[in-house]
Amino acid sequence: MSTTASSPTRNGSVVPNVTMRTVTVKGLLRNRGRFALTAVAVAMSVAFFASVLLLTTSLRGTAERDIAAANAGIESVIRGREFDGELDGGPGTQTPRYELRTDTLDQAAAAAPDATLVGISSTPATLTTSDGDIIVASGLRTRVETWVTDPALNTHHLVDGRPPQDPTEVVIERRLASAEGLAIGDSLGVATDRAAITATVTGIADFAAVAGSPTSALVFVSHDTNLLDPALLNRIVVAFDDSAASTADIETALADDAQTIVTGGADYVTELQRDAIQQTSFISTFLTFFAVIALIAGTTIIYNTFVISVAQRTKEIAMLRSIGARRSQILRSVLGEAALIGVIASTLGVAAGLVLYRGMVALFRAIGLSFLSTSPTYSLTSLMIPFAIGVAVTILSALMPARRAASVAPMEALRDQAVDSSRESRTRSIASYLLLAVTVTVAVAAFATGSGTYGLTATGAGLLALIVAGPLLVTFTSKTLGWLAARIGGEPGRIAKVNLSRNPRRSASTSFSLSLGLGLMVMFTAIAASFSGGVADDIEAGLNADTVLTPVATGGPGGTTLALPDDLVTAVADTQGVVASTSLDLATGSVDDKPNLIGLVDPASFAELYDADTTAGSIAELSDGDIAVSEAAELSIGDTVTVAFTDGDTATLTVSAVFTRAIPTPDESPQYIIDRATAPDLDTTTVTVLATTDQTTSTNDTLEAAARQAGAVQVLTKTEYVDSVSSGSNDFRNFVYALLGVALLISLVGIANTSMMSINERRREIGVMRAIGTTAQQVRSIIRVESVLLAVHGCLLGIGLGLGAAASLIALLGGNEGLNLLIPWQSMAILAVSGVIAGAAASAWPAWKGSRADMLDAIASE
Amino acid sequence: MPDAARSCGADCSDMIPVDRLATACTSTPTAPAAAAVRNASKIYGSGDSEVRALDDVTVSFESGRFTAIMGPSGSGKSTLMHCAAGLDRLTSGTATIAGTDLESLSDRDLTLLRREKVGFIFQSFNLLPALTAAENIVLPVTIGGNAVDTGTFDRVVDVLGIRSRLDHRPSELSGGQQQRVAVARALVSRPAIIFGDEPTGNLDSQTGAEILSFMQHTVRATGQTIAMVTHDPSAAAYADRVIFVKDGQVVDEMLAPTADRVYDLMKAITR
Ligand SMILES: Nc1ncnc2c1ncn2[C@@H]1O[C@H](COP(=O)(O)OP(=O)(O)OP(=O)(O)O)[C@@H](O)[C@H]1O
Ligand SMILES: [Mg+2]
């Protein structure tokens, strides 16, 4: 390099050696603004991608490491056997297991004489502070478990204080302590379906190296607690110590018991790790999905930036060509610029990703999703991959514009530009019209037939049309919406309208990412609304009670279904002023060998307070040996089904009623209902209490008091209850919104970016406009209207596609569950309005910048 | 208004070197000035890099006259024009358009004043590429929400011979046609004064001559005021008056110029 650098002339002046590289670098430096905008787009996409990757790898890494460490001392585990088959249900739903009873512990102990065997009981619990506020442990399920005194068998170890020694003492996980500001000596309300107590915190415990276990927030109690059922165990953990016995011996001893299963320590750890990863894999998949969406949004921005920057430099490039630069040199120059930007921006992006990662963890915790209980792992790969993707995407995005740059004819140097005069290619416009025609035709067919397959085809074609026919659609919008803008906004509106369509390709790709992000948001909203809305409508129609008692939800996705204590059911029934009451219990079991949720009721009182709308038979007349099934189960009166319960009993039941309405539960609605008398000894979970009351204040007060006594129970009126059902699973929705928000943010940056670059490009003409009497404010409104038009265009297309996708999916998936598309007009309006506001916001800086364009610059002859 | 009217009569003796004092002050001492600057200075930068682009200049552009501004490159012609037209602000001194002092105006009011009183013809045409020729022409009027005077529009369009091109985009027009459109744009709002910075600099001499004679005709027929910067003595010859600028100062003036006389005087100045 230094040999070819510069050569001095005879009389001493230095002749610089100007290579193409010099031109590239100097060009970049001179156009720092352009450089910065592209870099921001790249950095944002990389940052999002990096943070997601960090999140998923650290979720996985810590889960594996910590679980292995915490369970190292456990050599054998005895649990209730799982039901065969997959339980269908949302994330977090677990396959039911048979009950494990204390007598199994005795049997096993006999088989392994000198070994240490500890039976652990565990049950969901609600925690309240001393003020009576429910602790929403970062969305984790809160559980009570027996404290294991043998350190080798305890997954937790005390970091402070001492173990619980009597029924009023508890040890809590450190994250609970730090999140709630609880210290040793503080009191804590703990409620299960057996009892509600006020306990004293005597110790703080850690799970392996971290502050809490991966899936639940735990509170530990002594063996003699009354919060847990003494006869029921969750698992038995074994350390053989000096014993000659092994896992195999226990297995042999329990061989006759088909409802228990013995697992070796290593297998147990593998299983826990797998479960933990599976629990987070749902979230990982989701995150990755959105990272890809964000990357697509980012790529369109990067692509746009290069297209514009090449357009802006057409003259410069043509000049270079006319003085002898070869096409390949121009190509390399543009790609070199891309590579440089890619490297710098990706580095920044990875750094920002680290920050964003912390932010995301905080955000997820704030909205009640804490899968991220564990500490982060930073691996080199999780930083290198986003970096490499960032660089690659930048270079690839620049490839087409670079080729266009290389094809600039020297002639262009002499021409005035700033308008995309190149007509769309014939093939493209034919394809555009064809795609639009197909979309419309199939969509009409879908409406006519109600077929989800047609709908999905139409949506797919629409998405393709959005890409191919984008410029055509922009032109159309400019003509229609633009006309409106011109009517309302006067001259600036009219100029904005013209500007929108002067570069339809650019406008189209700018709005594409917005359509994509918003479309997905609309799709999720509509689907969520349809699911919970359908249930809400059913309950609204079927509920004859005026008061509903239901657990306060404290969980994340999959949620906690806390049990209502039996005492509460009696208390409600005994309350003066309660005319009628009934309760609904849930149990897991299998129906014809398929794991399922089963509702247990007192048929007469339940049917009185809830009309499940039977098409055949009657729930009120359900008796021992009968079963009522939902329409979706596709069974008819007289069919028989075999039901297996978790306590090992099985029963052959005859279908005596078919109902169509959803059953009021906090989570999933059971498809089967039986008389409680069918399984009198089964350990079930009471989830809903319905009551008809005299509706006086005193009755309500009594109920409220009983609810407070029981812990995390809310007393709702019918309206309140229906509302709470239709608002659905907020946690999940918030989560999706948070992610889509990021994708939308990126597309808004895209709008700002494109707008900014267009302003740069149009500095001259803005200057002229200012000179001949356009006020700064008019310039601002032109730019703002342009941007808003583009945002509205993107939003409308996005909403259209999103609704199309939602309708099709509902038709496909929900058909047999009798789901109908419910369009959440309110959310839709909010989304549309915020799209417009965001469009205006995105143009704030460009508008300001544009209104300050220097008139003298503009009119200076070149 | 009285201020502007008085300016020339009172101050001309300071402004023009005595040895070259021609017929300057005697020309039309009472004609009202469409635009004027008094004791105008414009300094770019500061300290070592300070450039005094205008140095205590006083000049007025009287109504109904076609004034040409000439001078060597870098002498301050464009700066003078920008400041007089309200595109840029003076460092010191005053600038007026149709009697209104520009210094006291806000950016918005200045813009509104330009919209109403000033027209521009630029060297590189500077039409808005997205608008058609007709749209470009009416823009100064419509941007203010006003209705275009169709009579004026028709007359201007016909005289300039661009009727058949009205629906074309600038990129579909020749340079000469574009400049005609630009001239029409400057005229259509019937401004108090039109400024042009080398308006024919990018045109061939034939087309340039057509445009210039149209400008001359407009001044004579309608009393329009035009001030134009040019490097070309034969272009300056279309004007009623030529002022000569050197090193930020007005150094001479010539009435009823001819190309030869202007050429000679320019040679004398640059020497
Ligand atoms: N924005 C600016 N910053 C600094 N100096 C400037 C600026 N604009 C003009 N100048 C300087 O002011 C002086 C006058 O410039 P001006 O553009 O008015 O000259 P001109 O007579 O129009 O020249 P030309 O005939 O070449 O167009 C020159 O020395 C120029 O370098
Ligand atoms: Mg100049």
mmCIF file with all atom_site columns, N, CA and C and ligand atoms in Angstrom, chain A residues 854 856-857 861, chain B residues 42-45 49-54 70-82 88 123 197-198 229-231 245 248, ligand 1:
data_model
loop_
_atom_site.group_PDB
_atom_site.id
_atom_site.type_symbol
_atom_site.label_atom_id
_atom_site.label_alt_id
_atom_site.label_comp_id
_atom_site.label_asym_id
_atom_site.label_entity_id
_atom_site.label_seq_id
_atom_site.pdbx_PDB_ins_code
_atom_site.Cartn_x
_atom_site.Cartn_y
_atom_site.Cartn_z
_atom_site.occupancy
_atom_site.B_iso_or_equiv
_atom_site.pdbx_formal_charge
_atom_site.auth_seq_id
_atom_site.auth_comp_id
_atom_site.auth_asym_id
_atom_site.auth_atom_id
_atom_site.pdbx_PDB_model_num
ATOM   1   N N   . ASP A 1 854 ? -31.666 24.510 3.284   1.00 0.00 ? 854 ASP A N   1
ATOM   2   C CA  . ASP A 1 854 ? -31.091 25.805 2.959   1.00 0.00 ? 854 ASP A CA  1
ATOM   3   C C   . ASP A 1 854 ? -31.482 26.217 1.543   1.00 0.00 ? 854 ASP A C   1
ATOM   4   N N   . LEU A 1 856 ? -30.413 28.688 -0.176  1.00 0.00 ? 856 LEU A N   1
ATOM   5   C CA  . LEU A 1 856 ? -29.306 29.123 -1.026  1.00 0.00 ? 856 LEU A CA  1
ATOM   6   C C   . LEU A 1 856 ? -28.606 27.938 -1.639  1.00 0.00 ? 856 LEU A C   1
ATOM   7   N N   . ASP A 1 857 ? -28.459 26.878 -0.805  1.00 0.00 ? 857 ASP A N   1
ATOM   8   C CA  . ASP A 1 857 ? -27.899 25.637 -1.287  1.00 0.00 ? 857 ASP A CA  1
ATOM   9   C C   . ASP A 1 857 ? -28.655 25.166 -2.505  1.00 0.00 ? 857 ASP A C   1
ATOM   10  N N   . SER A 1 861 ? -26.144 27.162 -8.454  1.00 0.00 ? 861 SER A N   1
ATOM   11  C CA  . SER A 1 861 ? -25.970 26.356 -9.652  1.00 0.00 ? 861 SER A CA  1
ATOM   12  C C   . SER A 1 861 ? -24.874 25.346 -9.379  1.00 0.00 ? 861 SER A C   1
ATOM   13  N N   . LYS B 2 42  ? -22.231 41.800 4.056   1.00 0.00 ? 42  LYS B N   1
ATOM   14  C CA  . LYS B 2 42  ? -22.457 40.381 4.338   1.00 0.00 ? 42  LYS B CA  1
ATOM   15  C C   . LYS B 2 42  ? -21.099 39.742 4.572   1.00 0.00 ? 42  LYS B C   1
ATOM   16  N N   . ILE B 2 43  ? -20.939 39.200 5.774   1.00 0.00 ? 43  ILE B N   1
ATOM   17  C CA  . ILE B 2 43  ? -19.651 38.588 6.103   1.00 0.00 ? 43  ILE B CA  1
ATOM   18  C C   . ILE B 2 43  ? -19.862 37.104 6.352   1.00 0.00 ? 43  ILE B C   1
ATOM   19  N N   . TYR B 2 44  ? -19.102 36.295 5.646   1.00 0.00 ? 44  TYR B N   1
ATOM   20  C CA  . TYR B 2 44  ? -19.144 34.846 5.871   1.00 0.00 ? 44  TYR B CA  1
ATOM   21  C C   . TYR B 2 44  ? -17.980 34.465 6.764   1.00 0.00 ? 44  TYR B C   1
ATOM   22  N N   . GLY B 2 45  ? -18.219 33.522 7.662   1.00 0.00 ? 45  GLY B N   1
ATOM   23  C CA  . GLY B 2 45  ? -17.142 33.028 8.518   1.00 0.00 ? 45  GLY B CA  1
ATOM   24  C C   . GLY B 2 45  ? -16.676 34.096 9.477   1.00 0.00 ? 45  GLY B C   1
ATOM   25  N N   . SER B 2 49  ? -10.715 33.200 8.501   1.00 0.00 ? 49  SER B N   1
ATOM   26  C CA  . SER B 2 49  ? -11.428 32.743 7.313   1.00 0.00 ? 49  SER B CA  1
ATOM   27  C C   . SER B 2 49  ? -12.568 33.688 6.935   1.00 0.00 ? 49  SER B C   1
ATOM   28  N N   . GLU B 2 50  ? -12.553 34.881 7.507   1.00 0.00 ? 50  GLU B N   1
ATOM   29  C CA  . GLU B 2 50  ? -13.631 35.817 7.237   1.00 0.00 ? 50  GLU B CA  1
ATOM   30  C C   . GLU B 2 50  ? -13.644 36.260 5.766   1.00 0.00 ? 50  GLU B C   1
ATOM   31  N N   . VAL B 2 51  ? -14.829 36.196 5.161   1.00 0.00 ? 51  VAL B N   1
ATOM   32  C CA  . VAL B 2 51  ? -14.961 36.678 3.773   1.00 0.00 ? 51  VAL B CA  1
ATOM   33  C C   . VAL B 2 51  ? -16.012 37.781 3.773   1.00 0.00 ? 51  VAL B C   1
ATOM   34  N N   . ARG B 2 52  ? -15.629 38.944 3.262   1.00 0.00 ? 52  ARG B N   1
ATOM   35  C CA  . ARG B 2 52  ? -16.569 40.054 3.189   1.00 0.00 ? 52  ARG B CA  1
ATOM   36  C C   . ARG B 2 52  ? -17.193 40.034 1.803   1.00 0.00 ? 52  ARG B C   1
ATOM   37  N N   . ALA B 2 53  ? -18.289 39.329 1.667   1.00 0.00 ? 53  ALA B N   1
ATOM   38  C CA  . ALA B 2 53  ? -18.889 39.142 0.337   1.00 0.00 ? 53  ALA B CA  1
ATOM   39  C C   . ALA B 2 53  ? -19.580 40.404 -0.144  1.00 0.00 ? 53  ALA B C   1
ATOM   40  N N   . LEU B 2 54  ? -20.163 41.149 0.798   1.00 0.00 ? 54  LEU B N   1
ATOM   41  C CA  . LEU B 2 54  ? -20.730 42.465 0.466   1.00 0.00 ? 54  LEU B CA  1
ATOM   42  C C   . LEU B 2 54  ? -20.139 43.476 1.426   1.00 0.00 ? 54  LEU B C   1
ATOM   43  N N   . MET B 2 70  ? -23.436 42.662 -13.023 1.00 0.00 ? 70  MET B N   1
ATOM   44  C CA  . MET B 2 70  ? -22.264 41.998 -13.584 1.00 0.00 ? 70  MET B CA  1
ATOM   45  C C   . MET B 2 70  ? -21.079 42.151 -12.663 1.00 0.00 ? 70  MET B C   1
ATOM   46  N N   . GLY B 2 71  ? -20.082 41.338 -12.907 1.00 0.00 ? 71  GLY B N   1
ATOM   47  C CA  . GLY B 2 71  ? -18.882 41.433 -12.087 1.00 0.00 ? 71  GLY B CA  1
ATOM   48  C C   . GLY B 2 71  ? -18.102 40.147 -12.185 1.00 0.00 ? 71  GLY B C   1
ATOM   49  N N   . PRO B 2 72  ? -16.835 40.200 -11.806 1.00 0.00 ? 72  PRO B N   1
ATOM   50  C CA  . PRO B 2 72  ? -16.009 38.994 -11.881 1.00 0.00 ? 72  PRO B CA  1
ATOM   51  C C   . PRO B 2 72  ? -16.541 37.906 -10.934 1.00 0.00 ? 72  PRO B C   1
ATOM   52  N N   . SER B 2 73  ? -16.086 36.693 -11.167 1.00 0.00 ? 73  SER B N   1
ATOM   53  C CA  . SER B 2 73  ? -16.504 35.584 -10.325 1.00 0.00 ? 73  SER B CA  1
ATOM   54  C C   . SER B 2 73  ? -16.060 35.820 -8.882  1.00 0.00 ? 73  SER B C   1
ATOM   55  N N   . GLY B 2 74  ? -16.944 35.554 -7.953  1.00 0.00 ? 74  GLY B N   1
ATOM   56  C CA  . GLY B 2 74  ? -16.616 35.735 -6.536  1.00 0.00 ? 74  GLY B CA  1
ATOM   57  C C   . GLY B 2 74  ? -16.747 37.161 -6.066  1.00 0.00 ? 74  GLY B C   1
ATOM   58  N N   . SER B 2 75  ? -17.292 38.038 -6.906  1.00 0.00 ? 75  SER B N   1
ATOM   59  C CA  . SER B 2 75  ? -17.346 39.453 -6.529  1.00 0.00 ? 75  SER B CA  1
ATOM   60  C C   . SER B 2 75  ? -18.498 39.755 -5.577  1.00 0.00 ? 75  SER B C   1
ATOM   61  N N   . GLY B 2 76  ? -19.483 38.840 -5.483  1.00 0.00 ? 76  GLY B N   1
ATOM   62  C CA  . GLY B 2 76  ? -20.586 39.071 -4.545  1.00 0.00 ? 76  GLY B CA  1
ATOM   63  C C   . GLY B 2 76  ? -21.930 39.297 -5.213  1.00 0.00 ? 76  GLY B C   1
ATOM   64  N N   . LYS B 2 77  ? -22.018 39.002 -6.488  1.00 0.00 ? 77  LYS B N   1
ATOM   65  C CA  . LYS B 2 77  ? -23.271 39.227 -7.218  1.00 0.00 ? 77  LYS B CA  1
ATOM   66  C C   . LYS B 2 77  ? -24.412 38.383 -6.643  1.00 0.00 ? 77  LYS B C   1
ATOM   67  N N   . SER B 2 78  ? -24.117 37.094 -6.509  1.00 0.00 ? 78  SER B N   1
ATOM   68  C CA  . SER B 2 78  ? -25.158 36.204 -6.009  1.00 0.00 ? 78  SER B CA  1
ATOM   69  C C   . SER B 2 78  ? -25.547 36.585 -4.593  1.00 0.00 ? 78  SER B C   1
ATOM   70  N N   . THR B 2 79  ? -24.549 36.915 -3.795  1.00 0.00 ? 79  THR B N   1
ATOM   71  C CA  . THR B 2 79  ? -24.820 37.300 -2.419  1.00 0.00 ? 79  THR B CA  1
ATOM   72  C C   . THR B 2 79  ? -25.739 38.512 -2.376  1.00 0.00 ? 79  THR B C   1
ATOM   73  N N   . LEU B 2 80  ? -25.440 39.490 -3.216  1.00 0.00 ? 80  LEU B N   1
ATOM   74  C CA  . LEU B 2 80  ? -26.257 40.703 -3.281  1.00 0.00 ? 80  LEU B CA  1
ATOM   75  C C   . LEU B 2 80  ? -27.699 40.336 -3.620  1.00 0.00 ? 80  LEU B C   1
ATOM   76  N N   . MET B 2 81  ? -27.828 39.460 -4.618  1.00 0.00 ? 81  MET B N   1
ATOM   77  C CA  . MET B 2 81  ? -29.164 39.085 -5.061  1.00 0.00 ? 81  MET B CA  1
ATOM   78  C C   . MET B 2 81  ? -29.921 38.338 -3.971  1.00 0.00 ? 81  MET B C   1
ATOM   79  N N   . HIS B 2 82  ? -29.243 37.413 -3.327  1.00 0.00 ? 82  HIS B N   1
ATOM   80  C CA  . HIS B 2 82  ? -29.900 36.625 -2.266  1.00 0.00 ? 82  HIS B CA  1
ATOM   81  C C   . HIS B 2 82  ? -30.392 37.518 -1.141  1.00 0.00 ? 82  HIS B C   1
ATOM   82  N N   . ASP B 2 88  ? -31.550 35.402 2.076   1.00 0.00 ? 88  ASP B N   1
ATOM   83  C CA  . ASP B 2 88  ? -30.485 35.368 3.063   1.00 0.00 ? 88  ASP B CA  1
ATOM   84  C C   . ASP B 2 88  ? -30.525 36.690 3.824   1.00 0.00 ? 88  ASP B C   1
ATOM   85  N N   . GLN B 2 123 ? -30.552 29.483 -12.523 1.00 0.00 ? 123 GLN B N   1
ATOM   86  C CA  . GLN B 2 123 ? -29.725 29.014 -13.636 1.00 0.00 ? 123 GLN B CA  1
ATOM   87  C C   . GLN B 2 123 ? -30.077 27.583 -14.014 1.00 0.00 ? 123 GLN B C   1
ATOM   88  N N   . ASP B 2 197 ? -30.579 34.488 -11.292 1.00 0.00 ? 197 ASP B N   1
ATOM   89  C CA  . ASP B 2 197 ? -29.121 34.314 -11.175 1.00 0.00 ? 197 ASP B CA  1
ATOM   90  C C   . ASP B 2 197 ? -28.650 33.521 -12.381 1.00 0.00 ? 197 ASP B C   1
ATOM   91  N N   . GLU B 2 198 ? -28.049 34.212 -13.327 1.00 0.00 ? 198 GLU B N   1
ATOM   92  C CA  . GLU B 2 198 ? -27.616 33.617 -14.588 1.00 0.00 ? 198 GLU B CA  1
ATOM   93  C C   . GLU B 2 198 ? -28.712 32.752 -15.211 1.00 0.00 ? 198 GLU B C   1
ATOM   94  N N   . VAL B 2 229 ? -28.537 38.520 -12.579 1.00 0.00 ? 229 VAL B N   1
ATOM   95  C CA  . VAL B 2 229 ? -27.082 38.389 -12.572 1.00 0.00 ? 229 VAL B CA  1
ATOM   96  C C   . VAL B 2 229 ? -26.677 37.715 -13.865 1.00 0.00 ? 229 VAL B C   1
ATOM   97  N N   . THR B 2 230 ? -25.623 38.228 -14.503 1.00 0.00 ? 230 THR B N   1
ATOM   98  C CA  . THR B 2 230 ? -25.150 37.552 -15.722 1.00 0.00 ? 230 THR B CA  1
ATOM   99  C C   . THR B 2 230 ? -23.669 37.795 -15.923 1.00 0.00 ? 230 THR B C   1
ATOM   100 N N   . HIS B 2 231 ? -23.047 36.871 -16.645 1.00 0.00 ? 231 HIS B N   1
ATOM   101 C CA  . HIS B 2 231 ? -21.638 37.027 -17.005 1.00 0.00 ? 231 HIS B CA  1
ATOM   102 C C   . HIS B 2 231 ? -21.474 37.435 -18.461 1.00 0.00 ? 231 HIS B C   1
ATOM   103 N N   . VAL B 2 245 ? -20.231 44.936 -10.034 1.00 0.00 ? 245 VAL B N   1
ATOM   104 C CA  . VAL B 2 245 ? -19.829 44.624 -8.666  1.00 0.00 ? 245 VAL B CA  1
ATOM   105 C C   . VAL B 2 245 ? -18.407 44.111 -8.687  1.00 0.00 ? 245 VAL B C   1
ATOM   106 N N   . GLY B 2 248 ? -17.222 42.918 -3.557  1.00 0.00 ? 248 GLY B N   1
ATOM   107 C CA  . GLY B 2 248 ? -18.305 43.217 -2.629  1.00 0.00 ? 248 GLY B CA  1
ATOM   108 C C   . GLY B 2 248 ? -18.806 44.642 -2.686  1.00 0.00 ? 248 GLY B C   1
HETATM 109 N N1  . LIG C 3 .   ? -21.811 30.263 2.181   1.00 0.00 ? 1   LIG C N1  1
HETATM 110 C C1  . LIG C 3 .   ? -20.648 30.873 2.036   1.00 0.00 ? 1   LIG C C1  1
HETATM 111 N N2  . LIG C 3 .   ? -19.676 30.726 2.969   1.00 0.00 ? 1   LIG C N2  1
HETATM 112 C C2  . LIG C 3 .   ? -18.482 31.351 2.840   1.00 0.00 ? 1   LIG C C2  1
HETATM 113 N N3  . LIG C 3 .   ? -18.179 32.138 1.828   1.00 0.00 ? 1   LIG C N3  1
HETATM 114 C C3  . LIG C 3 .   ? -19.082 32.330 0.875   1.00 0.00 ? 1   LIG C C3  1
HETATM 115 C C4  . LIG C 3 .   ? -20.355 31.701 0.917   1.00 0.00 ? 1   LIG C C4  1
HETATM 116 N N4  . LIG C 3 .   ? -21.075 32.077 -0.172  1.00 0.00 ? 1   LIG C N4  1
HETATM 117 C C5  . LIG C 3 .   ? -20.258 32.900 -0.876  1.00 0.00 ? 1   LIG C C5  1
HETATM 118 N N5  . LIG C 3 .   ? -19.075 33.048 -0.251  1.00 0.00 ? 1   LIG C N5  1
HETATM 119 C C6  . LIG C 3 .   ? -17.967 33.887 -0.681  1.00 0.00 ? 1   LIG C C6  1
HETATM 120 O O1  . LIG C 3 .   ? -18.455 35.175 -0.874  1.00 0.00 ? 1   LIG C O1  1
HETATM 121 C C7  . LIG C 3 .   ? -17.881 35.753 -2.041  1.00 0.00 ? 1   LIG C C7  1
HETATM 122 C C8  . LIG C 3 .   ? -18.983 36.186 -2.991  1.00 0.00 ? 1   LIG C C8  1
HETATM 123 O O2  . LIG C 3 .   ? -19.642 35.027 -3.470  1.00 0.00 ? 1   LIG C O2  1
HETATM 124 P P1  . LIG C 3 .   ? -20.809 35.104 -4.533  1.00 0.00 ? 1   LIG C P1  1
HETATM 125 O O3  . LIG C 3 .   ? -21.393 33.732 -4.647  1.00 0.00 ? 1   LIG C O3  1
HETATM 126 O O4  . LIG C 3 .   ? -21.727 36.197 -4.170  1.00 0.00 ? 1   LIG C O4  1
HETATM 127 O O5  . LIG C 3 .   ? -20.015 35.453 -5.847  1.00 0.00 ? 1   LIG C O5  1
HETATM 128 P P2  . LIG C 3 .   ? -20.538 35.656 -7.319  1.00 0.00 ? 1   LIG C P2  1
HETATM 129 O O6  . LIG C 3 .   ? -20.249 37.033 -7.687  1.00 0.00 ? 1   LIG C O6  1
HETATM 130 O O7  . LIG C 3 .   ? -21.930 35.202 -7.429  1.00 0.00 ? 1   LIG C O7  1
HETATM 131 O O8  . LIG C 3 .   ? -19.602 34.664 -8.118  1.00 0.00 ? 1   LIG C O8  1
HETATM 132 P P3  . LIG C 3 .   ? -19.905 33.799 -9.427  1.00 0.00 ? 1   LIG C P3  1
HETATM 133 O O9  . LIG C 3 .   ? -19.940 34.726 -10.579 1.00 0.00 ? 1   LIG C O9  1
HETATM 134 O O10 . LIG C 3 .   ? -18.769 32.868 -9.511  1.00 0.00 ? 1   LIG C O10 1
HETATM 135 O O11 . LIG C 3 .   ? -21.203 33.115 -9.180  1.00 0.00 ? 1   LIG C O11 1
HETATM 136 C C9  . LIG C 3 .   ? -16.966 34.701 -2.634  1.00 0.00 ? 1   LIG C C9  1
HETATM 137 O O12 . LIG C 3 .   ? -15.648 34.987 -2.210  1.00 0.00 ? 1   LIG C O12 1
HETATM 138 C C10 . LIG C 3 .   ? -17.426 33.422 -2.017  1.00 0.00 ? 1   LIG C C10 1
HETATM 139 O O13 . LIG C 3 .   ? -16.352 32.556 -1.834  1.00 0.00 ? 1   LIG C O13 1
#
